[in-house]
């Protein structure tokens, strides 16, 4: 059992442990170079694929470890909080998010690390993100059905596709490795062109 | 100011980040997140100025119904993220204050775009119920359909918009 399943996530113990997890989160983002908005946005000009490499190696690592822990009875995946799958707002939200990411230079977590690194533009971005969330709250009552269109009763993609989660994890790892190979080739080509 | 140390290998950093996400799932039962903490802080700040309007808003009001909106795990995770980022940046000599921008962009242009981009990201992450950490990474590790849809839409839009703001970065 975990804090979420026990309804203890927002108790003093839960808040303290969330802070400890956050320490690791911020540390690794900064080590990866994500306290720099120029490094974060360089992928969109095909110059530096660190965003893709870090994100997909993190996703694949966590997916593999969680599946192994589940198969050996160390964790029950159905007791974890899975982010909901509601496809229309997630397509629209993702399109806004991607545009705001390359214009603003940050996403929320990396902006926190940017602020910790002394970046004034990160502080301004975080102010904007706070304003944006209040703007959303203001218009949210008018959005009606849009907010629930594409709700998936089954959130898991492998389950929806009728394959086992282990097979799904293997597919994720293969796609990640192929993406790393492709990214390295593009980086090498751009380096030759820039030379 | 000494020269900053190089960043770590991206695959190593990714594995470290992935194991941090596993730790979050094992201990908290929930994944990583950042935008949720920002929203709570924004709501608490707005509440100081206009308490009735904030409490009367259907989306924000729920956070005040059971007490302090800041007593929420993602607010504390955001504080931890700031601290962890600072420890790493300070150890590597990467804390010089400044406005980061491309050689052709002015400070004013960069700060205006940071603000505008932030607003759009704030709206997008509420609409999508999470950001790159809470939705894409944490959902992706659990193989959730919505996480992959969000990630695809994010990258697609960023690549399309990037040429329009090339002057800001390159």
CSV table of N, CA and C in Angstrom, one decimal, chain A residues 26-99:
chain,number,residue,atom,x,y,z
A,26,UNK,N,14.3,17.6,-9.2
A,26,UNK,CA,15.0,18.9,-9.6
A,26,UNK,C,16.5,18.6,-9.8
A,27,UNK,N,17.1,17.7,-9.0
A,27,UNK,CA,18.5,17.4,-9.2
A,27,UNK,C,18.7,16.8,-10.6
A,28,UNK,N,18.0,15.8,-11.0
A,28,UNK,CA,18.2,15.2,-12.3
A,28,UNK,C,17.9,16.1,-13.5
A,29,UNK,N,16.9,16.9,-13.3
A,29,UNK,CA,16.6,17.8,-14.4
A,29,UNK,C,17.7,18.8,-14.6
A,30,UNK,N,18.3,19.3,-13.5
A,30,UNK,CA,19.4,20.2,-13.6
A,30,UNK,C,20.6,19.6,-14.2
A,31,UNK,N,21.0,18.3,-13.7
A,31,UNK,CA,22.1,17.6,-14.2
A,31,UNK,C,22.0,17.4,-15.7
A,32,UNK,N,20.8,17.2,-16.2
A,32,UNK,CA,20.6,17.0,-17.6
A,32,UNK,C,20.8,18.2,-18.5
A,33,UNK,N,20.9,19.4,-17.8
A,33,UNK,CA,21.0,20.6,-18.5
A,33,UNK,C,19.7,21.4,-18.7
A,34,UNK,N,18.7,20.9,-18.0
A,34,UNK,CA,17.4,21.5,-18.2
A,34,UNK,C,17.1,22.8,-17.4
A,35,UNK,N,18.1,23.3,-16.8
A,35,UNK,CA,18.0,24.7,-16.2
A,35,UNK,C,18.4,25.7,-17.3
A,36,UNK,N,18.5,25.3,-18.5
A,36,UNK,CA,18.8,26.2,-19.6
A,36,UNK,C,17.7,26.1,-20.7
A,37,UNK,N,17.1,27.3,-21.0
A,37,UNK,CA,16.0,27.3,-22.0
A,37,UNK,C,16.5,27.1,-23.4
A,38,UNK,N,17.8,27.6,-23.6
A,38,UNK,CA,18.3,27.4,-25.0
A,38,UNK,C,18.6,26.0,-25.3
A,39,UNK,N,19.0,25.2,-24.2
A,39,UNK,CA,19.3,23.8,-24.4
A,39,UNK,C,17.9,23.1,-24.6
A,40,UNK,N,16.9,23.5,-23.9
A,40,UNK,CA,15.6,22.8,-24.0
A,40,UNK,C,15.0,23.0,-25.4
A,41,UNK,N,15.1,24.2,-25.9
A,41,UNK,CA,14.5,24.5,-27.2
A,41,UNK,C,15.3,24.1,-28.4
A,42,UNK,N,16.6,23.7,-28.2
A,42,UNK,CA,17.5,23.4,-29.3
A,42,UNK,C,16.9,22.2,-30.1
A,43,UNK,N,16.2,21.3,-29.5
A,43,UNK,CA,15.6,20.1,-30.2
A,43,UNK,C,14.7,20.6,-31.3
A,44,UNK,N,14.0,21.7,-31.1
A,44,UNK,CA,13.1,22.1,-32.2
A,44,UNK,C,13.8,22.8,-33.4
A,45,UNK,N,15.1,22.9,-33.3
A,45,UNK,CA,15.9,23.4,-34.4
A,45,UNK,C,16.9,22.3,-34.8
A,46,UNK,N,16.6,21.1,-34.3
A,46,UNK,CA,17.4,19.9,-34.6
A,46,UNK,C,18.9,20.0,-34.2
A,47,UNK,N,19.2,20.8,-33.2
A,47,UNK,CA,20.6,21.0,-32.8
A,47,UNK,C,21.0,20.0,-31.7
A,48,UNK,N,20.1,19.7,-30.7
A,48,UNK,CA,20.5,19.0,-29.5
A,48,UNK,C,19.2,18.2,-29.1
A,49,UNK,N,19.3,16.9,-29.0
A,49,UNK,CA,18.1,16.1,-28.8
A,49,UNK,C,18.1,15.6,-27.3
A,50,UNK,N,18.8,16.4,-26.4
A,50,UNK,CA,18.8,16.0,-25.0
A,50,UNK,C,17.4,15.8,-24.4
A,51,UNK,N,16.4,16.7,-24.8
A,51,UNK,CA,15.1,16.6,-24.3
A,51,UNK,C,14.5,15.2,-24.6
A,52,UNK,N,14.6,14.8,-25.9
A,52,UNK,CA,14.1,13.4,-26.3
A,52,UNK,C,14.8,12.3,-25.5
A,53,UNK,N,16.2,12.4,-25.5
A,53,UNK,CA,17.0,11.3,-24.9
A,53,UNK,C,16.6,11.2,-23.4
A,54,UNK,N,16.6,12.3,-22.7
A,54,UNK,CA,16.3,12.2,-21.2
A,54,UNK,C,14.9,11.8,-21.0
A,55,UNK,N,13.9,12.4,-21.7
A,55,UNK,CA,12.5,12.0,-21.4
A,55,UNK,C,12.2,10.6,-21.7
A,56,UNK,N,12.7,10.1,-22.9
A,56,UNK,CA,12.3,8.7,-23.2
A,56,UNK,C,13.1,7.7,-22.5
A,57,UNK,N,14.4,8.0,-22.1
A,57,UNK,CA,15.1,7.0,-21.3
A,57,UNK,C,14.5,7.0,-19.9
A,58,UNK,N,14.0,8.1,-19.4
A,58,UNK,CA,13.3,8.2,-18.0
A,58,UNK,C,12.0,7.4,-18.1
A,59,UNK,N,11.2,7.6,-19.2
A,59,UNK,CA,9.9,6.9,-19.3
A,59,UNK,C,10.1,5.4,-19.4
A,60,UNK,N,11.1,5.0,-20.3
A,60,UNK,CA,11.4,3.6,-20.5
A,60,UNK,C,11.9,2.9,-19.2
A,61,UNK,N,12.8,3.6,-18.6
A,61,UNK,CA,13.4,3.0,-17.3
A,61,UNK,C,12.3,2.8,-16.3
A,62,UNK,N,11.5,3.8,-16.1
A,62,UNK,CA,10.4,3.7,-15.1
A,62,UNK,C,9.4,2.6,-15.5
A,63,UNK,N,9.0,2.5,-16.8
A,63,UNK,CA,8.1,1.5,-17.3
A,63,UNK,C,8.6,0.1,-17.0
A,64,UNK,N,9.9,-0.1,-17.4
A,64,UNK,CA,10.5,-1.4,-17.2
A,64,UNK,C,10.6,-1.8,-15.7
A,65,UNK,N,11.1,-0.9,-14.9
A,65,UNK,CA,11.2,-1.2,-13.4
A,65,UNK,C,9.8,-1.4,-12.8
A,66,UNK,N,8.8,-0.6,-13.2
A,66,UNK,CA,7.5,-0.8,-12.6
A,66,UNK,C,6.9,-2.2,-13.0
A,67,UNK,N,7.1,-2.6,-14.3
A,67,UNK,CA,6.6,-3.9,-14.7
A,67,UNK,C,7.3,-5.0,-14.0
A,68,UNK,N,8.6,-4.9,-13.8
A,68,UNK,CA,9.4,-6.0,-13.1
A,68,UNK,C,8.9,-6.0,-11.6
A,69,UNK,N,8.7,-4.9,-11.0
A,69,UNK,CA,8.2,-4.9,-9.6
A,69,UNK,C,6.8,-5.4,-9.5
A,70,UNK,N,6.0,-5.2,-10.5
A,70,UNK,CA,4.6,-5.7,-10.5
A,70,UNK,C,4.6,-7.2,-10.7
A,71,UNK,N,5.5,-7.7,-11.6
A,71,UNK,CA,5.5,-9.1,-11.9
A,71,UNK,C,6.0,-9.9,-10.7
A,72,UNK,N,6.9,-9.3,-9.9
A,72,UNK,CA,7.5,-10.0,-8.8
A,72,UNK,C,6.7,-9.7,-7.5
A,73,UNK,N,5.5,-9.1,-7.7
A,73,UNK,CA,4.6,-8.9,-6.5
A,73,UNK,C,5.1,-7.8,-5.5
A,74,UNK,N,6.0,-6.9,-6.0
A,74,UNK,CA,6.4,-5.8,-5.1
A,74,UNK,C,5.6,-4.5,-5.1
A,75,UNK,N,4.8,-4.4,-6.2
A,75,UNK,CA,3.9,-3.2,-6.3
A,75,UNK,C,2.6,-3.7,-7.1
A,76,UNK,N,1.5,-3.1,-6.7
A,76,UNK,CA,0.3,-3.3,-7.4
A,76,UNK,C,0.0,-2.1,-8.2
A,77,UNK,N,0.1,-2.2,-9.6
A,77,UNK,CA,-0.1,-1.0,-10.4
A,77,UNK,C,-1.5,-0.4,-10.3
A,78,UNK,N,-2.5,-1.3,-10.0
A,78,UNK,CA,-3.8,-0.7,-9.9
A,78,UNK,C,-4.1,0.1,-8.6
A,79,UNK,N,-3.1,0.1,-7.7
A,79,UNK,CA,-3.1,1.0,-6.6
A,79,UNK,C,-2.5,2.4,-6.8
A,80,UNK,N,-1.9,2.6,-7.9
A,80,UNK,CA,-1.2,3.8,-8.2
A,80,UNK,C,-2.1,4.8,-8.9
A,81,UNK,N,-1.9,6.1,-8.7
A,81,UNK,CA,-2.6,7.1,-9.4
A,81,UNK,C,-2.1,7.2,-10.8
A,82,UNK,N,-3.0,6.8,-11.8
A,82,UNK,CA,-2.6,7.0,-13.2
A,82,UNK,C,-3.3,8.2,-13.7
A,83,UNK,N,-2.5,9.1,-14.4
A,83,UNK,CA,-3.1,10.3,-14.9
A,83,UNK,C,-4.2,9.9,-15.9
A,84,UNK,N,-5.4,10.6,-15.8
A,84,UNK,CA,-6.5,10.2,-16.6
A,84,UNK,C,-6.3,10.4,-18.1
A,85,UNK,N,-6.9,9.5,-19.0
A,85,UNK,CA,-6.8,9.7,-20.4
A,85,UNK,C,-8.1,10.3,-20.9
A,86,UNK,N,-8.1,11.6,-21.3
A,86,UNK,CA,-9.3,12.2,-21.9
A,86,UNK,C,-8.8,12.9,-23.1
A,87,UNK,N,-9.0,12.3,-24.3
A,87,UNK,CA,-8.2,12.5,-25.4
A,87,UNK,C,-8.4,13.9,-26.1
A,88,UNK,N,-9.6,14.4,-26.2
A,88,UNK,CA,-9.7,15.8,-26.9
A,88,UNK,C,-9.1,16.9,-26.1
A,89,UNK,N,-9.3,17.0,-24.8
A,89,UNK,CA,-8.6,18.1,-24.0
A,89,UNK,C,-7.1,17.8,-24.0
A,90,UNK,N,-6.7,16.6,-24.1
A,90,UNK,CA,-5.2,16.3,-24.1
A,90,UNK,C,-4.6,16.6,-25.5
A,91,UNK,N,-5.3,16.5,-26.6
A,91,UNK,CA,-4.8,16.9,-27.9
A,91,UNK,C,-4.7,18.5,-27.9
A,92,UNK,N,-5.8,19.1,-27.5
A,92,UNK,CA,-5.8,20.6,-27.5
A,92,UNK,C,-4.9,21.2,-26.5
A,93,UNK,N,-4.9,20.6,-25.3
A,93,UNK,CA,-3.9,21.1,-24.3
A,93,UNK,C,-2.5,20.9,-24.7
A,94,UNK,N,-2.2,19.7,-25.3
A,94,UNK,CA,-0.9,19.4,-25.8
A,94,UNK,C,-0.4,20.4,-26.9
A,95,UNK,N,-1.3,20.8,-27.8
A,95,UNK,CA,-1.0,21.7,-28.9
A,95,UNK,C,-0.6,23.1,-28.3
A,96,UNK,N,-1.5,23.6,-27.3
A,96,UNK,CA,-1.2,24.8,-26.6
A,96,UNK,C,0.2,24.7,-25.9
A,97,UNK,N,0.3,23.6,-25.2
A,97,UNK,CA,1.5,23.4,-24.3
A,97,UNK,C,2.8,23.4,-25.2
A,98,UNK,N,2.8,22.7,-26.3
A,98,UNK,CA,3.9,22.7,-27.2
A,98,UNK,C,4.3,24.1,-27.7
A,99,UNK,N,3.3,24.8,-28.2
A,99,UNK,CA,3.5,26.2,-28.7
A,99,UNK,C,4.1,27.1,-27.6
